[in-house]
Coordinates of C-alpha atoms in Angstrom, one line a residue:
X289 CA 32.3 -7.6 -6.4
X290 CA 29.7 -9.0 -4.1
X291 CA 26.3 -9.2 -4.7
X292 CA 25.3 -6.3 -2.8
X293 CA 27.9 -4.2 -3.9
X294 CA 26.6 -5.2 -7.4
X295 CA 23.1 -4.8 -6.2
X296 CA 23.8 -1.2 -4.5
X297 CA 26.2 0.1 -8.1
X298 CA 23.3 -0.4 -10.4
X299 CA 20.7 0.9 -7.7
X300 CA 22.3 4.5 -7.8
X301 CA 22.7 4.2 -11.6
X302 CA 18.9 3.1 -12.1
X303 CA 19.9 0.1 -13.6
X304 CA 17.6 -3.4 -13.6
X305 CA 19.6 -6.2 -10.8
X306 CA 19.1 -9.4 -12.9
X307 CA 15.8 -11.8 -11.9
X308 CA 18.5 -14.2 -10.5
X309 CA 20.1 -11.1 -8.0
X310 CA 16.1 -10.3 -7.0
X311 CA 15.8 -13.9 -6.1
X312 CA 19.5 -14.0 -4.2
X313 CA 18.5 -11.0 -1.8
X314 CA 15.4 -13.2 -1.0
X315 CA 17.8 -15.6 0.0
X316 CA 20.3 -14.3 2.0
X317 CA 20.6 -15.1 5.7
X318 CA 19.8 -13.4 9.1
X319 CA 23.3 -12.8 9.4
X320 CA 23.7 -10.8 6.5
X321 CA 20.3 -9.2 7.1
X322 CA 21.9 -6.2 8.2
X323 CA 23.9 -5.4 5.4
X324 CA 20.9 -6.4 2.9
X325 CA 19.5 -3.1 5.0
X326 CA 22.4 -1.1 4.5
X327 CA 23.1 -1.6 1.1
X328 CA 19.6 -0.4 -0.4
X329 CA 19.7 2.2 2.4
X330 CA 22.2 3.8 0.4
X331 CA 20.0 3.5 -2.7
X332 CA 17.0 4.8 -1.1
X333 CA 18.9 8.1 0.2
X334 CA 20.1 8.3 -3.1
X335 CA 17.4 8.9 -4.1
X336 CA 14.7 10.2 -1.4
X337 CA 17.4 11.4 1.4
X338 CA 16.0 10.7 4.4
X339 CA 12.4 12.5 4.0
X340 CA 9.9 9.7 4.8
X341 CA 6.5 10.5 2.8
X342 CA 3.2 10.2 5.0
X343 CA -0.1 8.7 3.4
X344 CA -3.9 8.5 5.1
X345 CA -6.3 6.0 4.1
X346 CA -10.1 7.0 4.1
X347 CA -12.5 3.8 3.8
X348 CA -15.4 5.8 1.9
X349 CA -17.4 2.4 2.4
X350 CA -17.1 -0.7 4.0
X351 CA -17.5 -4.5 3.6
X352 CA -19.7 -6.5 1.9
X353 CA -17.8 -6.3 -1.4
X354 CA -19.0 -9.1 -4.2
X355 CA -15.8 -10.1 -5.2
X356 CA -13.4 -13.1 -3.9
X357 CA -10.2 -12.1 -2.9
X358 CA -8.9 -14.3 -0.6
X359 CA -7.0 -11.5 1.6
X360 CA -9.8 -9.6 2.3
X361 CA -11.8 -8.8 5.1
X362 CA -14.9 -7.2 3.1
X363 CA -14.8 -9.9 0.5
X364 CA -17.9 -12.2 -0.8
X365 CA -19.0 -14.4 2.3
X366 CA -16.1 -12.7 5.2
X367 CA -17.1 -13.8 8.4
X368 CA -14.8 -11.1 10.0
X369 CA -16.7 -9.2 12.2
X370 CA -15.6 -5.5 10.5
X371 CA -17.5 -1.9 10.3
X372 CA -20.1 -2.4 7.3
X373 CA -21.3 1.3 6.3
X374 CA -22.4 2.7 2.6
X375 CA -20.7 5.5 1.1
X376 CA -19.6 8.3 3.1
X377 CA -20.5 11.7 2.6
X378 CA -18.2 14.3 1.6
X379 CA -18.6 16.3 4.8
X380 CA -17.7 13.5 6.9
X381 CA -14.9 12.0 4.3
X382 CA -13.1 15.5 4.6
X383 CA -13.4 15.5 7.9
X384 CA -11.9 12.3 8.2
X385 CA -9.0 13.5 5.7
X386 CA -8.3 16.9 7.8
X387 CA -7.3 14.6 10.9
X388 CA -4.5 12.7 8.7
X389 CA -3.5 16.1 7.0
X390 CA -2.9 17.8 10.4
X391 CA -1.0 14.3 11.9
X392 CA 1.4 15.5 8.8
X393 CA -0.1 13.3 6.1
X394 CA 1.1 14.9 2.5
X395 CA -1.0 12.5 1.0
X396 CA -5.2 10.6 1.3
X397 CA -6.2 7.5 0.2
X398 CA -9.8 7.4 -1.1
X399 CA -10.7 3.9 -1.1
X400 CA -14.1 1.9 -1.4
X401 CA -14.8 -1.8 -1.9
X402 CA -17.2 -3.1 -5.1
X403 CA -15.6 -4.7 -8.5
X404 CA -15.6 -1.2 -10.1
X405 CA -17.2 2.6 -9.4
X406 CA -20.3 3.4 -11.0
X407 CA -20.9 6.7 -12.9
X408 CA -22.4 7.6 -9.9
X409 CA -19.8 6.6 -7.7
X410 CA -17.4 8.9 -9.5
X411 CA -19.5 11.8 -9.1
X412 CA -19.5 11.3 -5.2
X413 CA -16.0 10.9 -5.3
X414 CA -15.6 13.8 -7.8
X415 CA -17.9 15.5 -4.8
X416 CA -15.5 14.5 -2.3
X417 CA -12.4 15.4 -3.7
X418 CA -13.2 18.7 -4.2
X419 CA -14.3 18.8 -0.3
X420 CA -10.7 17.7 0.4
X421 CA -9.1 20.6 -1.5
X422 CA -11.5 22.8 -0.4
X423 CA -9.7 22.9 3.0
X424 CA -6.8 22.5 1.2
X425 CA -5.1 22.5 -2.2
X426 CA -1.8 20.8 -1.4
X427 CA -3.3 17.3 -0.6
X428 CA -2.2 14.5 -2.6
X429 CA -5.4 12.7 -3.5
X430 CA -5.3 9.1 -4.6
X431 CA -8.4 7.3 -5.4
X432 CA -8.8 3.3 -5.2
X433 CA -11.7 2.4 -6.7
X434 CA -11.7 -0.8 -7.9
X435 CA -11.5 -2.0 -11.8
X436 CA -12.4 1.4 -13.9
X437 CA -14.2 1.8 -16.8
X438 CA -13.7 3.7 -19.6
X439 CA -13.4 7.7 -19.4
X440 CA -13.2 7.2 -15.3
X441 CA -10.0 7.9 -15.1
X442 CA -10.5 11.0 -17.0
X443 CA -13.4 12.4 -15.2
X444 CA -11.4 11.7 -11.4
X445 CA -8.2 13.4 -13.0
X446 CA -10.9 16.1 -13.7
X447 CA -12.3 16.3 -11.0
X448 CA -8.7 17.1 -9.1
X449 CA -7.3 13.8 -8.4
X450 CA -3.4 13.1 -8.8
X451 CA -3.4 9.3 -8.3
X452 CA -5.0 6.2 -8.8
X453 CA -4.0 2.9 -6.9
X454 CA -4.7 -0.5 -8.0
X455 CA -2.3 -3.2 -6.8
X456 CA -1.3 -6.5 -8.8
X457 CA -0.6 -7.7 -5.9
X458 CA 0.3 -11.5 -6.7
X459 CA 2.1 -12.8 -9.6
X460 CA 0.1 -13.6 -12.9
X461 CA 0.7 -17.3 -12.6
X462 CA -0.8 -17.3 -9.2
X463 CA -3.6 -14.9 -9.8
X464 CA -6.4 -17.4 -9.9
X465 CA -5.8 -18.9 -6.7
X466 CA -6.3 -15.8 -4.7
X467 CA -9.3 -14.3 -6.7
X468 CA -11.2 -15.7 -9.6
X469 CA -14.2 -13.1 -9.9
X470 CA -11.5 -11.2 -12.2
X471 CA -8.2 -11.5 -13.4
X472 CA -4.4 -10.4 -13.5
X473 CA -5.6 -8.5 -17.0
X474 CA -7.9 -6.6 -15.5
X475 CA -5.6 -5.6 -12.9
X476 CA -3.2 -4.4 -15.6
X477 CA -5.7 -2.6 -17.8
X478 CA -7.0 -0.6 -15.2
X479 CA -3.5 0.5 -14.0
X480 CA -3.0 1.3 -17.8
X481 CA -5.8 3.6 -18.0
X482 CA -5.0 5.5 -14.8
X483 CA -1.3 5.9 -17.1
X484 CA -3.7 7.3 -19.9
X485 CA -5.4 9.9 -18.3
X486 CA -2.3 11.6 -16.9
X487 CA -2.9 10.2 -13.6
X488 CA 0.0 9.0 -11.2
X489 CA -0.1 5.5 -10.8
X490 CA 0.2 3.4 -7.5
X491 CA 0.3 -0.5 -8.0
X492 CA 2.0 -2.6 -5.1
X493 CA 2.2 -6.1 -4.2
X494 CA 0.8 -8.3 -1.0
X495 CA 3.2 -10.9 0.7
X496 CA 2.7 -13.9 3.1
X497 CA -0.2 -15.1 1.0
X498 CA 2.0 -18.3 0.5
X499 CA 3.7 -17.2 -2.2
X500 CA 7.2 -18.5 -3.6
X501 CA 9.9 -16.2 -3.8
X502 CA 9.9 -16.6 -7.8
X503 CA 6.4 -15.2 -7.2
X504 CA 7.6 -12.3 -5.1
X505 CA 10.3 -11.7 -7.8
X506 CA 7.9 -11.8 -11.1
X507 CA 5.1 -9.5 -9.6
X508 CA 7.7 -7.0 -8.5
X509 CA 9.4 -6.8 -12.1
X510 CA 5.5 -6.7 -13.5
X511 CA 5.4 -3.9 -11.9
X512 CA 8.4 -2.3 -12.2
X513 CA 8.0 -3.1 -16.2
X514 CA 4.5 -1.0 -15.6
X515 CA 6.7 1.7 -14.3
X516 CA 4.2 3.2 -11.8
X517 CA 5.2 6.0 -9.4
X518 CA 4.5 4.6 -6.2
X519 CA 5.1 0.8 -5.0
X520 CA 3.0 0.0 -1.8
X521 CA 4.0 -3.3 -0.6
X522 CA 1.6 -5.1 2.1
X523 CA 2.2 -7.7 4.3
X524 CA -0.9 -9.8 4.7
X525 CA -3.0 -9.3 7.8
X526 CA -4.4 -12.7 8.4
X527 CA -7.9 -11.8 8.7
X528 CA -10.1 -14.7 11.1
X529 CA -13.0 -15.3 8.8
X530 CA -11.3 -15.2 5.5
X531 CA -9.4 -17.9 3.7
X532 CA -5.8 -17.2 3.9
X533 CA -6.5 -16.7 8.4
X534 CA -4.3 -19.3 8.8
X535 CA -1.4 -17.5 6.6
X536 CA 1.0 -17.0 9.1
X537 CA 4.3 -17.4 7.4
X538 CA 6.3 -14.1 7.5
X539 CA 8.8 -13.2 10.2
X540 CA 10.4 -9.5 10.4
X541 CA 13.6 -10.2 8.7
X542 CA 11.7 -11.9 5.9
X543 CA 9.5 -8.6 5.2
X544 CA 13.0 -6.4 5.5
X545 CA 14.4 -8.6 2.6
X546 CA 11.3 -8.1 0.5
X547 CA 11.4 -4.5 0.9
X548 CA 15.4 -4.4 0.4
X549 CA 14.5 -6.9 -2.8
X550 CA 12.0 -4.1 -4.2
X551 CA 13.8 -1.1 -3.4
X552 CA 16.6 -2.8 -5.8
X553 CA 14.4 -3.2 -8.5
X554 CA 12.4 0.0 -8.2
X555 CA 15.5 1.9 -7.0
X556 CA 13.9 5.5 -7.9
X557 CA 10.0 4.8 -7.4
X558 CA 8.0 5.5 -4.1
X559 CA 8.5 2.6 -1.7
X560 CA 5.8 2.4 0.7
X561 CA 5.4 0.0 4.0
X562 CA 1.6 -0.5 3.6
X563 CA -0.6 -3.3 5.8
X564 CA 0.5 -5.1 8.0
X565 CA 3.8 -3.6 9.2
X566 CA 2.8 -3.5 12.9
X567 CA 1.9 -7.1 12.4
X568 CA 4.7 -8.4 10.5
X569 CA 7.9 -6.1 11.6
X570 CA 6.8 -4.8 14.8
X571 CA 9.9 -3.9 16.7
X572 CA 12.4 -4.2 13.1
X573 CA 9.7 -1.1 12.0
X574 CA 12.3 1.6 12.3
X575 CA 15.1 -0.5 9.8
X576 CA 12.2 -0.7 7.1
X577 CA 12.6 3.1 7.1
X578 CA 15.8 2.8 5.8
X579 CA 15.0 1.0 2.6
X580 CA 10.8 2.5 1.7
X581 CA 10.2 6.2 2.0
X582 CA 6.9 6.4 2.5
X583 CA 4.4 5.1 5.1
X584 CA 0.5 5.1 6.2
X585 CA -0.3 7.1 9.1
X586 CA -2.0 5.8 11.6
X587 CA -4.8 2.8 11.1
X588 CA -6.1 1.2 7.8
X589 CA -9.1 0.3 6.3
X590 CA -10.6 -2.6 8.2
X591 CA -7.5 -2.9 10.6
X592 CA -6.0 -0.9 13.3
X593 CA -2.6 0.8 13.2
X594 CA 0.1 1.9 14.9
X595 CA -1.0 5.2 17.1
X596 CA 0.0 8.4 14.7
X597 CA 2.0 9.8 17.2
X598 CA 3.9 6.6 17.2
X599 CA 4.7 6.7 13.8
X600 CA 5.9 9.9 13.9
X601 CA 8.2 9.4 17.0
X602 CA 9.5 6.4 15.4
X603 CA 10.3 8.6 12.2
X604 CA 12.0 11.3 14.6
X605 CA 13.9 8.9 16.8
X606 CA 15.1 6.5 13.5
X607 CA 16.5 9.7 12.0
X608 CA 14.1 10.6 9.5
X609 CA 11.9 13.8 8.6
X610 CA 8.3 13.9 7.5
X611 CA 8.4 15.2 4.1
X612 CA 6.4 18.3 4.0
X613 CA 4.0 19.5 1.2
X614 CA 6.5 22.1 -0.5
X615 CA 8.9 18.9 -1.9
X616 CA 8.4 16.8 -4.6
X617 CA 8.4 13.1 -3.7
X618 CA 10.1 11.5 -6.4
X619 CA 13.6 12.4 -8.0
X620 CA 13.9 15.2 -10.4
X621 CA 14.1 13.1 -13.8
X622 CA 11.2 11.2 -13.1
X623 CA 8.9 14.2 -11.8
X624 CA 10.3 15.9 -15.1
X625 CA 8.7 12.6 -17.1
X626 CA 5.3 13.6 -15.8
X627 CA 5.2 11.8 -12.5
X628 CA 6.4 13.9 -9.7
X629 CA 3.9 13.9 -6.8
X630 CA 4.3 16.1 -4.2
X631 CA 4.6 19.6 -4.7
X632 CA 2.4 21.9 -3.3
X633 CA 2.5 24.3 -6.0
X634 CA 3.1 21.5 -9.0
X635 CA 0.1 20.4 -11.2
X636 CA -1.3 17.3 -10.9
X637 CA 0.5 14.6 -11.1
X638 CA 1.2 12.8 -14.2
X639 CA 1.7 9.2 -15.1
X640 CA 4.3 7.3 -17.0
X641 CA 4.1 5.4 -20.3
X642 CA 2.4 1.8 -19.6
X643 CA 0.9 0.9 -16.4
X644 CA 0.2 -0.4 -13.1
X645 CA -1.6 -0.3 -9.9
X646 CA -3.8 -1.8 -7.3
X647 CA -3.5 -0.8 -3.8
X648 CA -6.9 -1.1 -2.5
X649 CA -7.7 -3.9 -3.7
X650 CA -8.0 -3.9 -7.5
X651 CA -11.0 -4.8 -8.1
X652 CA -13.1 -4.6 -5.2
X653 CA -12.2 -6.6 -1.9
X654 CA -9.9 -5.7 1.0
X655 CA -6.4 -4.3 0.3
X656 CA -8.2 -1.0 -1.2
X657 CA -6.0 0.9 -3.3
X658 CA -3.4 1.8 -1.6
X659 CA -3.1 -0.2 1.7
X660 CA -4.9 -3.3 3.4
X661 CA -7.9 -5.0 3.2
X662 CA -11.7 -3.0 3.0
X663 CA -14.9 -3.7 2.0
X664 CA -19.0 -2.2 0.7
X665 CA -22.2 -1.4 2.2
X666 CA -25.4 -0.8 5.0
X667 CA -25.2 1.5 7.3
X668 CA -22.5 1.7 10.4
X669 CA -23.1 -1.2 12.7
X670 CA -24.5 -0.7 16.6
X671 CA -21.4 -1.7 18.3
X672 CA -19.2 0.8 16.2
X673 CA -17.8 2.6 19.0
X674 CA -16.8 -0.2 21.0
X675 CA -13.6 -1.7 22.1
X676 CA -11.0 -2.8 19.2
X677 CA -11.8 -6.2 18.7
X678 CA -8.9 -9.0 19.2
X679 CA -8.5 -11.3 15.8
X680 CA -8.2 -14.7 16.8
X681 CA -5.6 -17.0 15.6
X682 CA -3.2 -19.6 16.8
X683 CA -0.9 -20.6 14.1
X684 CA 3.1 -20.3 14.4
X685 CA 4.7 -18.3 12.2
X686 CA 7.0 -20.0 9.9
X687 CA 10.5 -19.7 10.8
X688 CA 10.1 -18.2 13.9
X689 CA 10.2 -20.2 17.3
X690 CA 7.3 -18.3 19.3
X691 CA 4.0 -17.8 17.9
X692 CA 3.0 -14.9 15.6
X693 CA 2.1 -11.6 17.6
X694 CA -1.8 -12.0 16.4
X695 CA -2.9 -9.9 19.5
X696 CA -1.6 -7.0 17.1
X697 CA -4.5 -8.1 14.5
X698 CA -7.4 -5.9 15.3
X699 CA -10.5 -4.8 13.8
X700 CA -10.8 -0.5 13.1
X701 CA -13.6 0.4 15.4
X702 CA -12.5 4.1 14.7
X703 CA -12.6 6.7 12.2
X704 CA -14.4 7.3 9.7
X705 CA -17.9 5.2 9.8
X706 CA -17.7 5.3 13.6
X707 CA -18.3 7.9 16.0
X708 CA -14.8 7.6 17.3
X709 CA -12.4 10.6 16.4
X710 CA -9.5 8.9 13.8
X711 CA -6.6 7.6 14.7
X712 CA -3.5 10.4 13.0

């Protein structure tokens, strides 16, 4: 038996690939990228069919964040020339939410930059939230709030939210060189809280940040050992103005063998192509669909995205259906365990045992909870309605013989905190 047969067997029996298979997927050529691709293909229809979950990020507030992370546009001392703008209301963050609900969005994002909410800020969020369901009880709402304190996570499950995001996004041993305002462990705890209050945990992982593959391997079975429901894996959007800019050093087939490497090890868990896919895969976009299920719609938090419409003819065309607000997202056996996301009609969602999540950005800066990069306060700037702004950047991708596509880099001048329409 070949490694992917191996690989593919224990996928559709839920069973753990060894560290040592993780690390062989990572390592397999372009010639055999294709059937890297098929093989968890057929665990990720095992599993989700071919229903393709759509998410919608809302930046409550952005840039200006006090912590470090290196990935991030909003962090301490960015030079990147994004939308700064204080919290939102909940008028306007509905609003915002109603135009990624009617692209077909099952799901909404709420994130906002800082180390950690205030009581406050949990109040306006509670505030928010219940705008959102207002207008209508089906949304999915996952908050990404930074590090959380204790009894937060009780008072947003409270307050109607299903989810919580907070990506890990590196491994531990490499932690400290991408942030060092907090750590790892604070990471962890505040994914293990979101577990405790019954809310359904979203915890991902950024690549391209320079990382080995061992790296790539240990955060993914962190995570997978924290059992969270949803896995949002970013590709980093070299930001001009932040430290890793020059961080060009992934190439499409590279990000299809992370995401084939993940879906192995979290064969039954929400897969989601967060940042940077339009960056990173651009024209290989469609094969991702074939090992993640889920998606954002449209653009991201400091960064522009594909046009909705886009995604969803690339859905149609690829072979794929939206998956609509009366199905459950995850499996039956682990919705049964308290996790299952996704159904109009079902409770909220419910978390697992441990712990684990960090989409937005964990503890303040950039990748928000559940997709890229995003940032704090002041109010919108003057030119917010102007033309999307062009990152600069001139550095080769590794691997690749042309230069990376950074004219796809470009700054949100749309949506929420601007008065341009959203892009869903």
């Amino acid at each position: 038996m070949d490694l992917l047969d191996i690989l593919t067997d224990k996928g559709l029996r839920r069973e753990l690939p060894t560290r040592e298979e993780a690390l062989a997927v990572l390592a397999t050529t372009d010639d055999q990228l294709l059937d890297v691709v098929a093989a968890a293909g057929r665990v990720r229809r095992q599993w989700f069919g071919r229903r393709v979950k759509l998410n919608y990020l809302v930046n409550l507030k952005s840039g200006l964040c006090p912590e470090d992370c290196s990935y991030c546009s909003q962090r301490l001392g960015s030079k990147a020339e994004i939308l700064k703008y204080t919290w939102l209301k909940p008028d306007q963050a509905a609003e915002a939410a109603a135009a990624g609900v009617a692209g077909g969005a099952k799901r909404v994002c709420l994130v906002a930059s800082g180390r950690g909410p205030t009581d406050r800020d949990i109040d306006r969020v509670a505030d928010t939230i219940a705008a959102i369901k207002d207008a209508d009880e089906s949304v999915e709402v996952c908050a990404c709030l930074g590090l959380l304190s204790d009894n937060q996570a009780e008072r947003l499950k409270a307050a109607g939210a299903d989810a919580y995001n907070h990506n890990l996004n590196t491994s531990e041993s490499t932690y400290g060189e991408i942030t060092t305002t907090h750590t790892y462990a604070d990471r962890v705890d505040t994914v293990t809280k979101a577990h405790g209050a019954g809310l359904s945990a979203c915890s991902g992982l950024i690549a391209g940040m320079g990382e080995s593959d061992a790296d790539l391997v240990d955060v993914v079975f962190a995570l997978r050992e924290l059992d969270p429901d949803s896995v949002p894996v970013n590709f980093l959007i070299p930001f001009e103005g932040t430290p890793l800019a020059e961080e060009w050093n992934l190439t499409p087939q590279r990000c299809l063998r992370i995401l084939a490497m993940v879906r192995f090890v979290c064969p039954d868990i929400e897969v989601r192509i967060a940042g940077g896919r339009e960056v990173h895969l651009r024209s290989m976009q469609p094969l991702g669909l074939h090992i993640a299920n889920s998606i954002f719609l449209g653009d991201y938090l400091t960064s522009e995205g594909q046009a909705g419409q886009a995604d969803l003819d690339m859905i149609k065309d690829a072979g794929f259906e939206v998956e609509g607000a009366d199905q459950t997202t995850l499996p039956r056996h682990r919705a049964h365990a308290g996790g299952g996301c996704g159904s109009a009609a079902a409770s909220p969602c419910g978390g697992h045992q441990d712990t684990s999540d960090a989409s937005g950005e964990g503890a303040a800066c950039g990748t928000g909870g559940c997709g890229p990069y995003g940032g704090h306060a002041e109010a919108p700037a003057a030119d917010a309605a102007a033309e999307p702004v062009t990152v600069p950047a001139t550095v080769p991708a590794a691997g690749a013989d042309d230069e990376a596509r950074t004219d796809l880099v470009r700054v949100r001048r749309r949506g929420a905190g601007t008065e341009l329409a959203p892009n869903a």
